XYZ file of C-alpha atoms in Angstrom:
786
model
C 35.479 -14.421 -21.616
C 39.040 -13.282 -22.496
C 37.901 -9.676 -22.055
C 36.481 -10.403 -18.591
C 39.656 -12.248 -17.565
C 41.846 -9.351 -18.710
C 39.635 -6.833 -16.926
C 39.761 -8.795 -13.688
C 43.543 -9.159 -13.899
C 43.945 -5.408 -14.499
C 41.778 -4.579 -11.498
C 43.706 -6.927 -9.227
C 47.071 -5.548 -10.369
C 45.934 -1.965 -9.921
C 44.765 -2.712 -6.397
C 48.017 -4.434 -5.459
C 50.195 -1.330 -5.460
C 52.545 -0.696 -2.559
C 50.518 -0.047 0.574
C 51.280 2.411 3.342
C 52.391 1.193 6.762
C 49.437 -0.328 8.535
C 48.805 0.905 12.071
C 47.212 -1.005 14.940
C 43.807 0.095 16.218
C 43.384 -0.720 19.881
C 41.165 0.253 22.758
C 38.995 -0.681 25.697
C 35.252 -1.277 26.005
C 33.538 -0.586 29.331
C 30.062 0.017 30.714
C 28.892 3.397 32.017
C 30.521 2.701 35.375
C 33.900 1.932 33.814
C 33.740 -1.855 34.269
C 35.186 -3.851 31.353
C 32.704 -5.514 28.984
C 34.261 -8.933 28.524
C 33.566 -10.671 25.212
C 32.276 -7.574 23.396
C 32.609 -7.852 19.620
C 34.344 -5.086 17.691
C 34.052 -4.901 13.916
C 35.285 -2.446 11.314
C 32.530 -1.647 8.825
C 33.092 -2.688 5.188
C 36.089 -4.754 6.230
C 36.799 -8.284 7.464
C 38.716 -6.831 10.406
C 37.397 -7.393 13.903
C 38.214 -8.541 17.407
C 36.756 -9.805 20.686
C 37.480 -7.993 23.950
C 39.585 -9.839 26.532
C 39.090 -10.073 30.285
C 40.085 -6.412 30.684
C 37.736 -5.274 27.916
C 40.667 -4.537 25.625
C 40.873 -5.244 21.897
C 43.458 -4.903 19.131
C 42.907 -4.835 15.360
C 45.836 -5.012 12.954
C 46.198 -4.577 9.208
C 44.021 -1.488 8.696
C 44.930 1.051 6.037
C 45.003 4.754 6.947
C 41.772 6.713 6.576
C 38.428 7.272 8.288
C 36.957 4.113 9.787
C 33.650 3.290 11.425
C 33.436 0.612 14.082
C 30.453 -1.164 15.589
C 30.479 -2.555 19.120
C 28.059 -5.283 20.235
C 27.684 -7.161 23.504
C 24.912 -9.155 25.149
C 22.775 -6.906 27.330
C 24.159 -3.682 25.819
C 22.905 -1.397 23.060
C 24.935 -1.593 19.838
C 27.193 1.436 19.431
C 28.941 3.117 16.487
C 32.255 4.938 16.668
C 34.148 6.919 14.008
C 37.885 7.449 13.989
C 40.496 8.624 11.493
C 43.531 6.361 11.333
C 46.814 8.045 10.434
C 49.878 6.240 9.096
C 52.572 5.715 11.695
C 50.176 6.090 14.620
C 48.480 3.459 16.793
C 45.291 5.043 18.149
C 43.948 3.895 21.511
C 40.232 4.537 22.032
C 37.783 3.960 24.872
C 34.105 3.120 24.305
C 31.401 3.110 26.957
C 28.365 0.981 26.180
C 24.897 1.592 27.581
C 22.547 -1.119 28.775
C 19.784 -2.087 26.317
C 17.123 -0.986 28.814
C 18.556 2.548 28.728
C 19.180 3.179 25.026
C 18.268 2.029 21.527
C 20.776 0.345 19.254
C 22.763 2.436 16.810
C 21.799 0.581 13.631
C 24.035 -0.384 10.715
C 22.491 -1.319 7.352
C 23.843 -2.364 3.941
C 21.124 -0.911 1.711
C 23.610 0.694 -0.694
C 25.799 -2.437 -0.849
C 28.069 -0.964 1.846
C 27.653 -0.788 5.607
C 26.505 2.554 6.948
C 24.632 4.177 9.834
C 20.890 3.867 9.088
C 20.436 7.587 9.795
C 22.825 8.447 6.967
C 21.421 6.352 4.109
C 18.939 8.096 1.774
C 16.682 5.031 1.624
C 13.602 4.019 3.613
C 14.783 0.892 5.358
C 13.652 -1.117 8.379
C 16.182 -3.213 10.264
C 15.609 -6.186 12.560
C 18.615 -7.543 14.439
C 18.869 -10.975 16.070
C 17.283 -9.691 19.294
C 14.277 -8.265 17.435
C 13.903 -11.457 15.382
C 13.742 -13.482 18.597
C 11.347 -11.036 20.275
C 8.937 -11.139 17.320
C 9.330 -14.954 17.248
C 10.066 -14.836 13.526
C 10.535 -18.281 12.008
C 9.734 -17.535 8.375
C 9.905 -14.604 5.945
C 6.140 -14.970 5.508
C 5.708 -13.560 9.029
C 7.117 -10.133 8.113
C 3.763 -8.462 7.329
C 3.581 -4.973 8.885
C 6.979 -5.359 10.571
C 8.040 -2.776 8.039
C 5.517 -0.097 6.988
C 3.520 -0.991 3.820
C 4.970 -4.520 3.740
C 2.429 -7.310 3.162
C 3.169 -11.023 2.841
C 0.772 -13.894 2.203
C 0.886 -17.668 1.736
C -1.091 -18.923 -1.298
C -1.125 -22.402 0.215
C 2.153 -24.007 -0.839
C 4.636 -22.174 1.371
C 5.784 -19.695 -1.261
C 5.683 -16.132 0.003
C 3.787 -13.547 -2.035
C 4.992 -10.075 -1.081
C 4.065 -6.466 -1.769
C 5.618 -3.165 -0.719
C 4.077 0.239 -1.410
C 1.445 -1.200 -3.745
C 3.918 -3.083 -5.916
C 2.970 -6.743 -5.584
C 4.340 -10.151 -6.522
C 1.824 -11.756 -8.880
C 3.914 -14.429 -10.632
C 7.035 -16.541 -10.143
C 9.122 -13.438 -10.931
C 8.708 -11.426 -7.714
C 8.253 -7.675 -7.460
C 10.171 -7.652 -4.170
C 13.676 -9.102 -4.353
C 15.044 -11.338 -1.595
C 18.814 -11.205 -1.000
C 20.314 -13.795 1.352
C 23.936 -13.384 2.446
C 24.550 -11.035 -0.471
C 23.099 -13.391 -3.111
C 20.043 -12.252 -5.078
C 17.475 -15.057 -4.948
C 16.237 -15.528 -8.474
C 12.545 -16.340 -8.045
C 9.971 -17.768 -5.634
C 11.202 -21.334 -6.133
C 14.907 -20.994 -5.459
C 15.181 -19.329 -2.046
C 14.723 -20.739 1.452
C 12.195 -18.662 3.445
C 12.915 -20.291 6.817
C 14.964 -18.114 9.159
C 17.910 -20.143 10.426
C 20.610 -18.551 12.620
C 19.831 -15.101 11.212
C 21.832 -12.082 12.323
C 19.837 -9.324 10.611
C 16.917 -8.611 8.280
C 16.697 -5.353 6.343
C 13.602 -4.290 4.385
C 14.339 -1.656 1.746
C 11.162 0.054 0.571
C 10.807 1.458 -2.940
C 12.555 0.491 -6.198
C 16.198 -0.541 -5.816
C 16.853 -1.354 -9.461
C 20.148 0.523 -9.840
C 22.154 -1.599 -7.403
C 19.972 -4.736 -7.236
C 18.533 -5.064 -10.730
C 15.698 -7.343 -11.798
C 12.646 -7.801 -9.599
C 13.613 -5.150 -7.038
C 10.776 -2.907 -8.235
C 8.889 -2.832 -4.941
C 11.912 -3.142 -2.713
C 14.430 -5.593 -1.300
C 14.421 -7.933 1.700
C 18.016 -8.542 2.786
C 18.695 -11.491 5.104
C 22.129 -11.926 6.685
C 22.944 -15.082 8.622
C 25.585 -15.244 11.322
C 29.101 -15.453 9.893
C 31.949 -17.181 11.710
C 34.680 -14.920 13.020
C 36.746 -14.118 16.068
C 35.324 -15.835 19.137
C 33.929 -19.390 19.278
C 30.286 -19.639 20.165
C 27.490 -22.226 20.201
C 23.823 -21.414 20.501
C 20.749 -23.599 20.387
C 16.988 -23.277 20.498
C 14.170 -25.669 21.440
C 10.558 -24.697 20.735
C 7.305 -26.619 21.177
C 3.650 -25.680 20.899
C 0.133 -26.699 19.998
C -0.587 -28.487 16.711
C 2.448 -30.599 17.572
C 4.848 -27.761 16.768
C 8.497 -28.671 17.259
C 11.519 -26.618 16.276
C 15.074 -27.642 17.133
C 18.006 -25.466 16.087
C 21.723 -25.516 16.840
C 24.400 -23.204 15.505
C 28.120 -23.132 16.179
C 30.994 -20.930 15.071
C 34.530 -22.198 15.488
C 38.051 -20.961 14.844
C 39.983 -23.565 12.854
C 43.114 -21.406 12.723
C 43.436 -18.206 14.702
C 42.919 -15.053 12.635
C 42.827 -17.157 9.452
C 40.150 -19.831 9.110
C 36.649 -19.969 10.582
C 33.781 -22.449 10.310
C 30.098 -21.922 10.981
C 27.403 -24.628 10.992
C 23.693 -24.238 11.719
C 21.065 -26.999 11.540
C 17.317 -26.896 12.083
C 14.571 -29.513 12.206
C 10.925 -28.458 12.478
C 7.530 -30.081 12.174
C 3.888 -29.541 12.980
C 0.506 -31.115 12.413
C -1.932 -29.548 9.994
C -4.005 -26.520 10.889
C -6.813 -27.932 8.722
C -9.034 -30.990 9.082
C -9.914 -32.989 5.966
C -13.439 -34.314 6.430
C -13.133 -36.593 3.399
C -10.290 -38.604 4.985
C -10.794 -37.857 8.677
C -7.202 -36.672 9.061
C -5.453 -33.347 9.549
C -4.311 -31.521 6.426
C -1.265 -29.320 5.767
C 1.051 -31.039 8.249
C 4.665 -30.066 7.585
C 8.193 -31.314 8.197
C 11.418 -29.560 7.249
C 15.166 -29.965 7.692
C 17.452 -27.023 6.917
C 21.208 -26.507 7.029
C 23.540 -23.535 6.634
C 27.350 -23.922 6.413
C 29.977 -21.159 6.277
C 33.719 -21.443 5.686
C 35.647 -18.178 5.907
C 39.343 -17.788 5.055
C 41.418 -14.656 5.732
C 44.908 -15.271 4.277
C 45.945 -11.739 5.240
C 44.444 -8.362 6.142
C 43.587 -7.666 2.504
C 41.936 -10.805 1.137
C 38.770 -12.586 2.273
C 37.351 -15.831 0.880
C 33.914 -17.066 1.939
C 32.087 -20.252 0.987
C 28.462 -20.871 1.887
C 26.098 -23.798 1.396
C 22.410 -23.860 2.306
C 19.938 -26.673 1.828
C 16.355 -27.416 2.755
C 14.171 -30.496 2.448
C 10.470 -29.939 3.161
C 7.465 -32.216 3.063
C 3.949 -30.781 3.110
C 1.220 -33.352 3.760
C -1.574 -31.324 2.247
C -0.407 -28.532 -0.048
C -2.974 -25.898 -1.015
C -5.490 -26.219 1.871
C -8.025 -24.051 0.068
C -11.731 -23.492 0.548
C -13.783 -23.087 -2.612
C -14.679 -19.489 -1.702
C -14.205 -16.888 1.036
C -17.739 -17.610 2.275
C -16.936 -21.317 2.540
C -13.717 -20.528 4.406
C -15.544 -18.497 7.064
C -18.538 -20.838 7.281
C -16.383 -23.881 8.116
C -12.994 -22.500 9.178
C -10.048 -24.867 8.882
C -12.277 -27.601 7.498
C -11.811 -29.123 4.042
C -13.263 -32.019 2.113
C -10.761 -33.118 -0.531
C -10.283 -36.589 -1.959
C -6.727 -35.806 -3.136
C -4.331 -35.060 -0.299
C -1.632 -33.216 -2.210
C 1.619 -34.357 -0.607
C 4.450 -32.077 -1.763
C 8.231 -32.516 -1.569
C 10.433 -29.462 -1.862
C 14.233 -29.686 -2.113
C 16.298 -26.497 -2.327
C 20.070 -26.051 -2.586
C 21.938 -22.732 -2.585
C 25.729 -22.480 -2.834
C 27.885 -19.370 -3.133
C 31.501 -18.253 -3.115
C 32.678 -14.733 -2.395
C 36.199 -13.429 -2.972
C 36.968 -9.930 -1.684
C 40.030 -7.760 -1.774
C 40.073 -4.781 0.582
C 42.623 -2.496 -1.027
C 43.781 0.949 0.123
C 41.753 2.715 -2.594
C 38.983 0.291 -3.556
C 37.227 -2.902 -2.545
C 36.765 -5.670 -5.101
C 34.229 -8.488 -4.738
C 33.565 -11.456 -6.995
C 30.379 -13.310 -6.044
C 29.318 -16.614 -7.647
C 26.177 -18.534 -6.771
C 24.223 -21.624 -7.761
C 20.549 -22.041 -6.856
C 18.417 -25.140 -7.448
C 14.922 -26.268 -6.485
C 13.065 -29.515 -7.163
C 9.398 -29.389 -6.177
C 7.071 -32.320 -6.876
C 3.737 -33.689 -5.708
C 4.195 -37.201 -4.293
C 0.435 -37.385 -4.313
C -1.656 -35.200 -6.667
C -3.184 -31.978 -5.375
C -6.932 -31.458 -5.506
C -7.977 -29.117 -8.322
C -11.704 -28.943 -7.510
C -11.449 -28.648 -3.673
C -14.131 -31.277 -3.112
C -14.498 -34.935 -2.135
C -15.326 -35.816 -5.747
C -12.798 -37.197 -8.222
C -13.091 -34.375 -10.743
C -9.682 -32.740 -11.221
C -6.218 -33.359 -9.772
C -2.803 -31.936 -10.663
C 0.350 -34.075 -10.783
C 3.950 -33.224 -11.666
C 5.988 -36.218 -10.458
C 8.011 -36.946 -13.610
C 11.403 -37.620 -12.035
C 14.514 -35.487 -11.701
C 14.517 -34.264 -15.303
C 11.505 -31.990 -14.769
C 10.311 -29.377 -12.284
C 13.927 -28.766 -11.344
C 14.761 -25.063 -11.521
C 18.451 -24.136 -11.567
C 20.149 -20.745 -11.751
C 23.804 -19.730 -11.975
C 24.656 -16.088 -11.169
C 27.905 -14.141 -11.301
C 28.581 -10.638 -10.029
C 31.713 -8.483 -10.083
C 31.564 -5.376 -7.921
C 34.110 -2.620 -7.294
C 33.542 0.101 -4.704
C 35.485 2.959 -3.212
C 37.081 2.975 0.241
C 36.597 5.929 2.563
C 39.768 8.030 2.686
C 40.565 11.280 4.447
C 39.464 14.250 2.341
C 37.550 12.188 -0.244
C 34.246 13.710 -1.350
C 33.290 10.969 -3.807
C 31.925 7.533 -2.907
C 31.114 5.110 -5.711
C 30.112 1.551 -6.612
C 30.176 -0.155 -10.024
C 29.652 -3.703 -11.191
C 28.641 -6.353 -13.693
C 26.016 -9.060 -13.222
C 25.015 -12.110 -15.253
C 22.824 -15.183 -14.906
C 21.840 -18.410 -16.668
C 18.548 -20.140 -15.849
C 17.118 -23.566 -16.705
C 13.463 -24.290 -15.894
C 12.038 -27.583 -17.280
C 8.424 -28.034 -16.130
C 6.098 -30.964 -16.832
C 2.636 -31.123 -15.297
C -0.498 -33.208 -15.812
C -4.058 -32.067 -15.236
C -6.037 -35.262 -14.616
C -9.807 -35.503 -14.996
C -11.275 -38.367 -12.947
C -14.449 -40.415 -12.966
C -16.561 -37.477 -11.765
C -15.350 -35.043 -14.470
C -18.913 -34.810 -15.757
C -19.756 -32.610 -12.745
C -17.708 -29.904 -14.502
C -19.540 -30.509 -17.776
C -16.601 -32.396 -19.288
C -17.824 -35.189 -21.605
C -14.690 -37.332 -21.179
C -13.311 -38.892 -17.969
C -10.254 -40.734 -16.617
C -7.786 -38.871 -18.796
C -4.973 -36.317 -18.440
C -3.776 -33.299 -20.371
C 0.006 -33.105 -20.030
C 1.829 -29.810 -20.570
C 5.617 -29.659 -20.964
C 7.281 -26.237 -20.779
C 11.069 -26.088 -21.169
C 12.276 -22.611 -20.264
C 15.761 -21.130 -20.473
C 17.025 -17.654 -19.770
C 20.192 -15.576 -19.730
C 20.886 -12.035 -18.677
C 23.649 -9.437 -18.388
C 23.748 -6.116 -16.567
C 26.125 -3.276 -15.852
C 25.603 -0.636 -13.170
C 27.203 2.266 -11.356
C 26.262 4.631 -8.554
C 28.144 7.559 -7.015
C 27.601 10.024 -4.183
C 29.301 13.405 -4.280
C 29.586 15.595 -1.179
C 28.695 19.046 -2.521
C 29.323 20.405 0.986
C 29.889 18.797 4.371
C 26.074 18.670 4.743
C 24.667 18.263 1.217
C 25.194 15.060 -0.786
C 24.205 14.349 -4.393
C 23.649 10.759 -5.573
C 23.288 9.493 -9.138
C 23.278 6.048 -10.696
C 22.354 4.031 -13.775
C 21.905 0.370 -14.618
C 21.239 -1.428 -17.889
C 19.817 -4.954 -17.933
C 19.423 -7.178 -20.986
C 17.685 -10.570 -20.853
C 16.966 -13.349 -23.322
C 14.312 -16.018 -22.764
C 13.383 -19.141 -24.702
C 10.429 -21.442 -24.132
C 9.537 -24.758 -25.798
C 6.065 -26.209 -25.218
C 4.442 -29.543 -25.981
C 0.946 -30.847 -25.178
C -0.253 -34.447 -24.843
C -3.436 -36.418 -24.095
C -3.257 -39.576 -22.001
C -6.031 -41.984 -21.097
C -5.582 -43.500 -17.615
C -3.516 -46.670 -18.044
C -3.040 -46.020 -21.757
C -0.445 -44.399 -24.005
C -0.140 -40.638 -24.524
C -0.788 -38.814 -27.791
C 0.728 -35.509 -28.831
C -1.967 -32.828 -29.154
C 0.377 -29.860 -29.601
C 3.721 -30.579 -31.296
C 6.885 -29.149 -29.822
C 6.701 -25.392 -30.461
C 9.235 -22.764 -29.437
C 9.276 -19.053 -28.806
C 11.828 -16.541 -27.639
C 12.036 -12.966 -26.447
C 14.594 -10.315 -25.566
C 14.003 -7.636 -22.965
C 15.920 -4.572 -21.833
C 15.547 -2.090 -18.998
C 17.257 1.077 -17.759
C 17.172 1.747 -14.005
C 18.374 5.271 -13.137
C 18.575 6.874 -9.710
C 19.031 10.464 -8.530
C 18.805 12.013 -5.101
C 19.757 14.733 -2.662
C 20.496 14.171 1.009
C 20.937 16.833 3.680
C 22.750 15.888 6.903
C 20.929 18.040 9.444
C 23.138 16.783 12.273
C 25.114 13.701 13.286
C 21.818 12.003 14.224
C 19.381 13.462 11.689
C 19.044 13.649 7.890
C 16.529 14.306 5.120
C 16.459 13.050 1.521
C 14.624 13.438 -1.757
C 15.131 10.632 -4.298
C 13.965 9.432 -7.682
C 14.400 5.741 -8.488
C 13.260 3.380 -11.203
C 12.777 -0.365 -10.973
C 11.597 -3.159 -13.235
C 10.223 -6.670 -13.174
C 11.442 -9.025 -15.887
C 9.359 -9.851 -18.958
C 8.711 -13.356 -20.255
C 6.567 -15.802 -22.248
C 3.252 -17.413 -21.263
C 3.340 -21.168 -20.665
C 1.141 -23.988 -21.958
C -1.811 -25.178 -19.884
C -4.888 -27.325 -20.386
C -7.175 -24.448 -21.443
C -7.130 -24.209 -25.268
C -8.439 -20.619 -25.100
C -5.123 -19.518 -23.561
C -2.428 -19.947 -26.241
C 1.184 -20.274 -25.053
C 4.300 -18.355 -26.072
C 2.622 -14.946 -25.855
C 5.272 -12.477 -24.745
C 4.854 -9.833 -22.078
C 7.219 -6.908 -21.526
C 9.041 -5.830 -18.377
C 7.003 -3.840 -15.877
C 8.618 -0.601 -14.727
C 8.035 2.012 -12.039
C 9.053 5.644 -11.564
C 9.254 6.400 -7.881
C 9.673 9.604 -5.855
C 10.360 9.683 -2.128
C 10.770 12.399 0.491
C 12.122 11.163 3.807
C 13.383 12.294 7.199
C 15.245 10.339 9.905
C 16.357 11.345 13.361
C 17.409 10.088 16.794
C 16.827 12.149 19.947
C 17.279 12.210 23.703
C 20.563 10.327 23.891
C 19.292 7.725 21.436
C 16.129 7.001 23.427
C 13.852 8.092 20.570
C 14.218 7.253 16.873
C 11.820 8.264 14.105
C 11.634 7.743 10.333
C 9.005 9.402 8.111
C 8.577 9.022 4.339
C 6.177 10.221 1.647
C 6.179 8.353 -1.662
C 4.527 8.187 -5.059
C 5.012 5.551 -7.772
C 3.777 5.412 -11.339
C 3.886 1.874 -12.729
C 3.735 1.355 -16.489
C 3.246 -1.803 -18.542
C 1.703 -3.366 -15.442
C 1.911 -7.146 -15.601
C -1.648 -8.315 -14.968
C -1.924 -11.977 -13.895
C -4.726 -14.416 -14.667
C -4.707 -17.783 -12.931
C -5.793 -20.560 -15.287
C -7.564 -23.418 -13.582
C -7.396 -26.218 -12.884
C -3.673 -26.171 -13.802
C -2.900 -23.305 -11.406
C -0.820 -21.696 -14.180
C -0.466 -17.924 -14.231
C -0.876 -16.181 -17.596
C 0.562 -12.669 -17.594
C -0.322 -9.730 -19.857
C 0.726 -6.072 -19.953
C -2.723 -4.566 -19.493
C -2.598 -1.476 -17.339
C -0.894 1.227 -15.325
C -0.888 1.850 -11.570
C -0.429 4.856 -9.337
C 0.587 4.266 -5.726
C 1.185 6.894 -3.096
C 1.340 6.963 0.646
C 2.831 7.862 4.004
C 5.081 5.753 6.227
C 6.092 6.192 9.854
C 8.462 4.254 12.099
C 9.143 5.362 15.635
C 10.662 3.758 18.708
C 10.745 5.236 22.195
C 12.488 4.132 25.386
C 10.892 6.392 28.061
C 12.129 4.545 31.163
C 14.518 1.815 32.169
C 13.473 -1.437 30.497
C 10.315 0.037 28.901
C 9.987 0.613 25.164
C 7.252 1.341 22.646
C 7.368 1.168 18.877
C 4.920 1.909 16.095
C 5.196 1.075 12.416
C 2.452 2.547 10.246
C 1.727 3.042 6.546
C -1.183 4.422 4.578
C -1.148 3.314 0.941
C -3.497 4.284 -1.896
C -2.695 2.128 -4.937
C -5.088 2.014 -7.867
C -5.145 1.241 -11.562
C -5.228 4.440 -13.584
C -5.837 2.223 -16.601
C -6.944 -1.422 -16.627
C -8.632 -3.241 -19.513
C -9.561 -6.912 -19.239
C -11.544 -9.298 -21.385
C -14.697 -10.531 -19.619
C -17.365 -12.653 -21.266
C -16.008 -11.829 -24.694
C -16.035 -8.059 -24.107
C -13.519 -5.536 -22.887
C -14.158 -4.443 -19.312
C -13.047 -1.004 -18.125
C -11.657 -1.421 -14.590
C -10.031 2.000 -14.275
C -9.888 3.101 -10.649
C -9.855 -0.406 -9.183
C -7.563 -1.026 -6.248
C -4.270 -2.847 -6.628
C -4.302 -6.425 -5.351
C -2.390 -7.636 -2.282
C -2.070 -4.082 -0.967
C -3.745 -3.258 2.371
C -5.079 0.271 2.619
C -2.986 0.539 5.763
C -0.627 -1.519 7.910
C -0.009 -0.843 11.574
C 2.094 -2.561 14.230
C 2.156 -1.319 17.825
C 4.579 -2.992 20.252
C 5.038 -2.538 24.006
C 8.022 -4.232 25.640
C 9.015 -4.200 29.307
C 12.066 -5.814 30.906
C 12.080 -6.023 34.733
C 15.345 -6.948 36.516
C 14.976 -9.777 39.020
C 17.047 -10.830 42.029
C 19.475 -8.974 44.234
C 22.228 -9.044 41.603
C 19.727 -8.478 38.797
C 21.197 -11.298 36.736
C 17.752 -12.261 35.473
C 15.216 -10.192 33.551
C 11.469 -10.735 33.302
C 10.319 -9.925 29.742
C 6.733 -8.846 29.009
C 5.741 -8.053 25.433
C 2.504 -7.288 23.582
C 1.993 -6.694 19.847
C -1.067 -5.413 18.018
C -0.992 -5.773 14.246
C -3.759 -4.235 12.136
C -4.340 -4.485 8.393
C -6.678 -2.443 6.217
C -8.870 -3.711 3.408
C -6.989 -5.855 0.902
C -8.239 -7.054 -2.500
C -7.233 -10.329 -4.123
C -8.665 -10.004 -7.644
C -8.492 -7.288 -10.277
C -12.267 -6.821 -10.336
C -12.166 -6.070 -6.581
C -14.898 -8.628 -5.898
C -12.830 -10.768 -3.489
C -11.480 -8.961 -0.441
C -10.647 -9.128 3.244
C -12.039 -6.367 5.430
C -9.841 -4.731 8.112
C -8.735 -7.020 10.943
C -6.322 -7.097 13.863
C -4.036 -9.733 15.373
C -2.724 -9.765 18.952
C 0.525 -11.511 19.935
C 1.945 -11.949 23.437
C 5.334 -13.058 24.748
C 6.574 -13.432 28.326
C 9.534 -15.129 29.965
C 12.803 -14.937 31.827
C 16.300 -14.461 30.433
C 19.772 -14.495 31.901
C 23.224 -13.969 30.432
C 23.232 -17.291 28.559
C 19.800 -18.861 28.792
C 16.253 -17.666 28.162
C 12.817 -19.260 28.440
C 9.791 -17.564 26.883
C 6.180 -18.489 26.303
C 4.325 -16.998 23.351
C 0.859 -16.744 21.839
C 0.155 -15.685 18.269
C -3.283 -14.578 17.082
C -4.458 -14.509 20.694
C -8.139 -13.931 19.878
C -8.267 -16.581 17.141
C -9.219 -14.055 14.472
C -10.396 -15.652 11.221
C -9.106 -13.821 8.156
C -8.285 -14.519 4.512
C -4.529 -14.577 4.083
C -4.663 -15.150 0.325
C -7.380 -15.709 -2.278
C -7.243 -16.583 -5.957
C -9.105 -14.676 -8.636
C -11.290 -17.740 -9.333
C -12.531 -17.665 -5.721
C -10.542 -20.248 -3.727
C -9.288 -18.886 -0.414
C -6.612 -19.710 2.163
C -7.251 -18.800 5.792
C -4.539 -17.226 7.904
C -3.036 -19.228 10.755
C -5.228 -19.940 13.805
C -4.206 -19.184 17.369
C -0.901 -20.895 18.182
C 0.989 -20.990 21.453
C 4.099 -22.567 22.883
C 7.458 -21.954 24.533
C 11.033 -21.389 23.382
C 14.169 -22.251 25.357
C 17.401 -20.740 24.022
C 21.068 -20.693 24.830
C 22.726 -17.565 23.481
């Protein structure tokens, strides 16, 4: 700790050297006809500096250090624009920017894939970006709705609201995901601790392929970055009201306020949503899977001067699911009686999540320092037991309501990051950092066998097997990445990261007769493990032009190792360790924008070799996943993203991926013998994903202050397998979505339909056969104030 304190002090002193005189950057923003764009936002990339244009379209930004700077300009009804300028000491540059209407040009996109903001055409990473306008147009309410919105991305709901995700054949199969979610810069530790609902979101970025060097654990398939709206210059309040069939209601309000000009800003966003169940429970005569949720997001941002930035963020969510795990006993049963169940246990689930973070940044003349601290906590319990046999009989239920001491996951993370600042003549750009975490995961769960347990061949009845698993973990990592400009066109990137983790698990088993005392059947037993991983990166990028580039990269990612937990099946012993899973990944990509930014295209070829593949087995009726290192996987494919604006107000886009992911080696124990499953397809990986979108905006009225929006989406998914033996699958299917409405400068009203044809498809299935249907046709309207 003394070493870290000394290091931090040295860094802060070194960055506090005498600065050069700081010029003022000023200018004017107009449309193509020279009329001022009032209220346009101007922001300097990788800096807290920004401004809002006044009634003449003018802006002024103070406190910038000399050097090359990139600015982004945004305004309602106009395409986002990027501008580069070189600020010289002693000079006050005055620039003029002309914005184009959104119906005439595509946005110039900024992403943060390499932990710094940059033009998407200049980052050597395959990344899809959705801004706030795209999020609204797609009617995205949850991260689970992202399937196919980025090529090769697949998401599914196993029945409890957690999102299981795969990218490029690398799939989440346990509570440690293979695709990392980062929200407002904070890496979400596992499936329990993040909030998937999209509240007041400014941008979503999907990074495809391993990102282990900069992001570390569980970024083996890629990263989903979510950025919510931050408070800054310019007060603004927006709200949204949505209603639809199945009693859908969604109310959201967000406000950003200036508490002290140029110094202190506050942002608050609140959301309340509910709906009735999509399923009907024949055993009780009521709907099943009805949901209610309240979510909040609070930002406090303090800028004491042009150099320092302090940011505090708090997020919380309380969700109640009246019917968790609405599963049919098999895929055949799901299709034979769609959205119909017959379960005696109704499985009411409460889910409370809290995320808090603090970021301290210093934007020095030579480097940028960031210290990021976060705390994540989730408490998930079943108010009423969930049905473990998916029938109206009292055979098996699962219960975990043992108070606040159990089933309460908490994680503390700390990251220190130092990165270079662009300066005139510099050819080297670099980032380095340290990361650490502490995790506490006490789990207690009972598998109860009721009066009808004999139907499963169990000689006893009215008893419970109680498993207690007390898990703890710690980890440390150090990383660095640098890009060297060999020439003005050719860039070389290299990086390395080392992660070290320690895990401990204590297990205890007990037997309890209903209404009687419990007896210890497995005394408290402990195990521990230590795991390490290197995550290198190397790549070449060629800047063909200002609006086109190509890259060839090698990256490596890993998913953390761990220990198997205790369940009710005595044939599955606990405390068996499994090693980290790792992937070696090669990618060749090309990006370009043409025709005055009316056409944009990204193409990528990739191949991954995954070793020590973590193979999951779901143990029933506990619903506990036992993981083993039992194979290797090869995944390769092609990805395409293109967007075209051929005429005023008309746009088309297509996102497509073809993925071939198979086990080159897979050995499993079946019926007491080893089964050779070499050549089987990877689970949760569609053979292809495709999303075709047509969007048309028609100006209305003499002054054209209103726009009629017409939008159609066609999403298609190839064959996807859900079990390692490839016996449970969903054949190719398509989903049609429509959206139409009217929008003005401040208000918009749209109607929408999702799954227009009511297609029945398996969204997720377990290897023991139980299946969860995808959502039925839903429709409704959304009224917003921007």
